[in-house]
Amino acid sequence: MSETASKALGAPAASPDAGRWKALVFIALAQLMVVLDATIVNIALPSAQQDLGISDGNRQWVVTAYALAFGGLLLFGGRIADLWGRKKAFVVGLGGFAVASALGGAATNEAMMFGARALQGVFGALLAPAALSLLAVMFTDAKERAKAFGIYGAIAGGGGAVGLILGGFLTEYLDWRWTFFVNIPFAIVAAAGAYFVIREPEGGRNRSPLDIPGVVLSTLGLVALVYGFTRAESEGWSDSVTIGMFVASAVLLATFVIVESRVKAPLLPLRVITERNRGGVYLSLGLAIIAMFGLFLFLTYYLQIVKGYSPVRTGFAFLPMIVGMITGSTQIGTRLMTRVAPRLLMGPGFLVAALGMLLLTRLEIDSSYAALLLPAMLLLGLGMGTAFMPAMSLSTQGVEPRDSGVASAMVNTSQQVGGAIGTALLNTIAASATTAYVANHIAGATSRSQQQLVQLEAMVEGYTSAIWFAVGILVVAAAIALTLVNAGRPGSATVTGSGSGEGAADDVKIPVVAH
């Protein structure tokens, strides 16, 4: 096989590293820490707000500061991983994340808390793409890659729900500060293991000069986009600052694309996203995350406020979804990935998740957990786990080693932006439906108990209205996966490369030798 073909396949010249499965343990641990952090802090937020004297108007910044830094710097973090080497970026990211977590747990006022959360986001943006790109360059055998990405996909999908359980336990039985301190042992173990076990393949670095205009434009554009959606949730879609953020984001990101098409060493080579399989993955994955993040929010409120569950019981209520995701990712996805084309896992996976979401549109105040929520969450988990696994693998398949960091960053960017959109968009739909229901029914409620009942009914009406939109979004994600993703099954078809250097065609069809 030619050097060009080897590059396009992302395969190192040497045989696979013997310690790659040990390395997977530490990579998975780091990914779990990052994903946990997205939900674990939400459970602790009310307690932290009270202790630190954070106002209702400012409390959103505990979440927003992290989201802006993480979402805005992901592409930059991916490029740094390609420049420094993934192992170094991974270890530095873990160390910085641990220090930032310690600062958050020790916070004495709101400024210290917001700063710590932003710092977590900065190092998370370095850590997350480095973790995924390490998998991409270490696991090149089709069957091994399927297993490795099955485990990674299960963690990426189910870690958020695990965060709800762990956050509930730590907040209820210890203290909210432990939702930050718990990251420290995770980070130390993962960093130590990575330092001694991971052997990054040679020749995969991108030592081109850093594209400073690309860094500035992409960071500002993504920050404006994420903040626009975050602000829309609290201030409304017609708010002048919200509109201004969306306009600024569109201008900055459009300028970014123009710059990237002209500079010699772009931050994001357009070949990474214009290849139809990766483009299909980024788009369908982002849409699926929109639906998932909204669901986490609504079910958490439904279980705690409407059903009266404690934080710990709420976390355990999400266990069927975790079980479904692990089963879908490590059993269904891994076993079928080398036998069928990725789109035949992604498309049906998103449709099964949509079916689970469809069941939740029947949600009522007195809905049975066993009869409705349990099967719905199992279907959601199975569908998402089955779809996530090939999506994660395909997002870096066929990409040049020098681009694997930034290709991995695009996966995380689509998830982060999808999460911001999902929370804001679906929450706005739910709030509007709730307000309309109260306006139409409150007049007939004469007693206090009747008024409280109307309020609860209105909340559930809001949730189900938003869940209908989530069903539609998942169906669209399935359609995109089935139409755009056309890669054959690994090991027997052709893989579309991302180009092999200057002057190479962007779509190089290269036969993959079956293992």
Coordinates of N, CA, C and O in Angstrom, one line a residue, residues 274-285 287 341-348 350-351 394 473-488 496 509:
T274 N -16.3 18.7 4.7 CA -17.0 18.6 3.5 C -17.2 17.1 3.0 O -18.0 16.8 2.1
E275 N -16.3 16.2 3.5 CA -16.5 14.8 3.2 C -17.9 14.4 3.7 O -18.2 14.6 4.9
R276 N -18.7 13.8 2.9 CA -20.1 13.6 3.2 C -20.4 12.7 4.4 O -21.3 13.0 5.2
N277 N -19.6 11.7 4.7 CA -19.8 10.9 5.8 C -19.6 11.6 7.1 O -20.4 11.6 8.0
R278 N -18.4 12.3 7.2 CA -18.2 13.1 8.4 C -19.2 14.2 8.6 O -19.7 14.5 9.7
G279 N -19.5 14.9 7.5 CA -20.5 16.0 7.6 C -21.8 15.4 8.1 O -22.5 16.0 8.9
G280 N -22.2 14.2 7.6 CA -23.5 13.6 8.0 C -23.4 13.2 9.5 O -24.4 13.4 10.2
V281 N -22.3 12.8 9.9 CA -22.1 12.4 11.3 C -22.3 13.7 12.2 O -23.0 13.7 13.2
Y282 N -21.5 14.7 11.9 CA -21.6 15.9 12.7 C -23.0 16.5 12.8 O -23.4 16.9 13.9
L283 N -23.7 16.5 11.7 CA -25.0 17.1 11.6 C -26.0 16.3 12.4 O -26.8 16.8 13.2
S284 N -26.0 14.9 12.1 CA -27.0 14.1 12.7 C -26.8 13.9 14.2 O -27.7 13.9 15.0
L285 N -25.5 13.9 14.6 CA -25.2 13.8 16.0 C -25.6 15.1 16.8 O -26.1 15.0 17.9
L287 N -28.0 17.1 16.0 CA -29.5 17.1 16.1 C -29.9 16.2 17.2 O -30.8 16.5 18.0
A341 N -23.3 -1.5 7.1 CA -22.9 -0.2 6.9 C -23.3 0.7 8.1 O -24.3 0.5 8.7
P342 N -22.5 1.7 8.4 CA -22.8 2.6 9.6 C -24.2 3.2 9.5 O -24.8 3.3 10.6
R343 N -24.6 3.6 8.3 CA -26.0 4.3 8.3 C -27.1 3.3 8.7 O -28.1 3.8 9.1
L344 N -26.9 2.0 8.5 CA -27.9 1.0 8.9 C -27.9 0.8 10.4 O -28.8 0.1 10.9
L345 N -27.0 1.4 11.1 CA -27.0 1.4 12.6 C -27.5 2.8 13.1 O -28.3 2.9 14.0
M346 N -26.9 3.8 12.5 CA -27.3 5.2 12.9 C -28.7 5.5 12.6 O -29.4 6.0 13.5
G347 N -29.2 5.3 11.4 CA -30.6 5.7 11.1 C -31.6 4.9 11.9 O -32.4 5.6 12.6
P348 N -31.6 3.6 11.9 CA -32.5 2.9 12.8 C -32.3 3.2 14.3 O -33.3 3.2 15.0
F350 N -31.4 6.1 15.7 CA -32.1 7.3 16.0 C -33.7 7.2 15.9 O -34.4 7.8 16.7
L351 N -34.2 6.3 15.0 CA -35.6 6.0 15.0 C -36.1 5.3 16.2 O -37.2 5.6 16.7
L394 N -16.9 6.7 12.9 CA -16.9 7.3 11.5 C -16.4 8.7 11.5 O -15.9 9.2 10.5
I473 N -37.1 16.1 15.7 CA -35.7 16.3 15.5 C -34.9 15.0 15.3 O -34.0 14.8 14.5
L474 N -35.3 13.9 16.1 CA -34.7 12.6 16.0 C -35.0 12.0 14.6 O -34.1 11.3 14.0
V475 N -36.2 12.2 14.1 CA -36.5 11.6 12.8 C -35.7 12.3 11.7 O -35.2 11.6 10.8
V476 N -35.5 13.6 11.8 CA -34.6 14.3 10.9 C -33.2 13.8 11.0 O -32.5 13.6 10.0
A477 N -32.7 13.6 12.2 CA -31.3 13.1 12.4 C -31.2 11.7 11.7 O -30.2 11.4 11.1
A478 N -32.2 10.9 11.8 CA -32.2 9.5 11.2 C -32.2 9.7 9.6 O -31.4 9.0 9.0
A479 N -33.0 10.6 9.1 CA -33.0 10.8 7.7 C -31.7 11.3 7.2 O -31.2 10.9 6.1
I480 N -31.0 12.2 7.9 CA -29.7 12.7 7.5 C -28.7 11.6 7.5 O -27.9 11.4 6.6
A481 N -28.7 10.8 8.5 CA -27.8 9.6 8.6 C -28.0 8.7 7.5 O -27.0 8.2 6.9
L482 N -29.2 8.4 7.1 CA -29.5 7.4 6.1 C -29.2 7.9 4.7 O -28.9 7.1 3.8
T483 N -29.3 9.2 4.5 CA -29.0 9.8 3.1 C -27.6 10.3 2.9 O -27.0 10.0 1.9
L484 N -27.0 10.9 3.9 CA -25.6 11.5 3.8 C -24.5 10.4 4.0 O -23.5 10.4 3.3
V485 N -24.7 9.6 5.0 CA -23.7 8.7 5.4 C -23.7 7.5 4.4 O -24.7 6.7 4.4
N486 N -22.7 7.3 3.6 CA -22.7 6.2 2.6 C -21.5 5.3 2.6 O -21.3 4.6 1.7
A487 N -20.8 5.4 3.7 CA -19.6 4.5 3.9 C -20.0 3.1 4.0 O -21.1 2.8 4.6
G488 N -19.2 2.2 3.5 CA -19.5 0.8 3.6 C -19.0 0.3 5.0 O -18.4 1.0 5.7
T496 N -13.9 6.8 2.5 CA -13.6 8.1 1.8 C -12.6 8.8 2.6 O -12.8 9.2 3.8
K509 N -11.0 7.3 -2.9 CA -11.6 6.0 -2.5 C -10.5 5.0 -2.4 O -9.7 4.7 -3.3

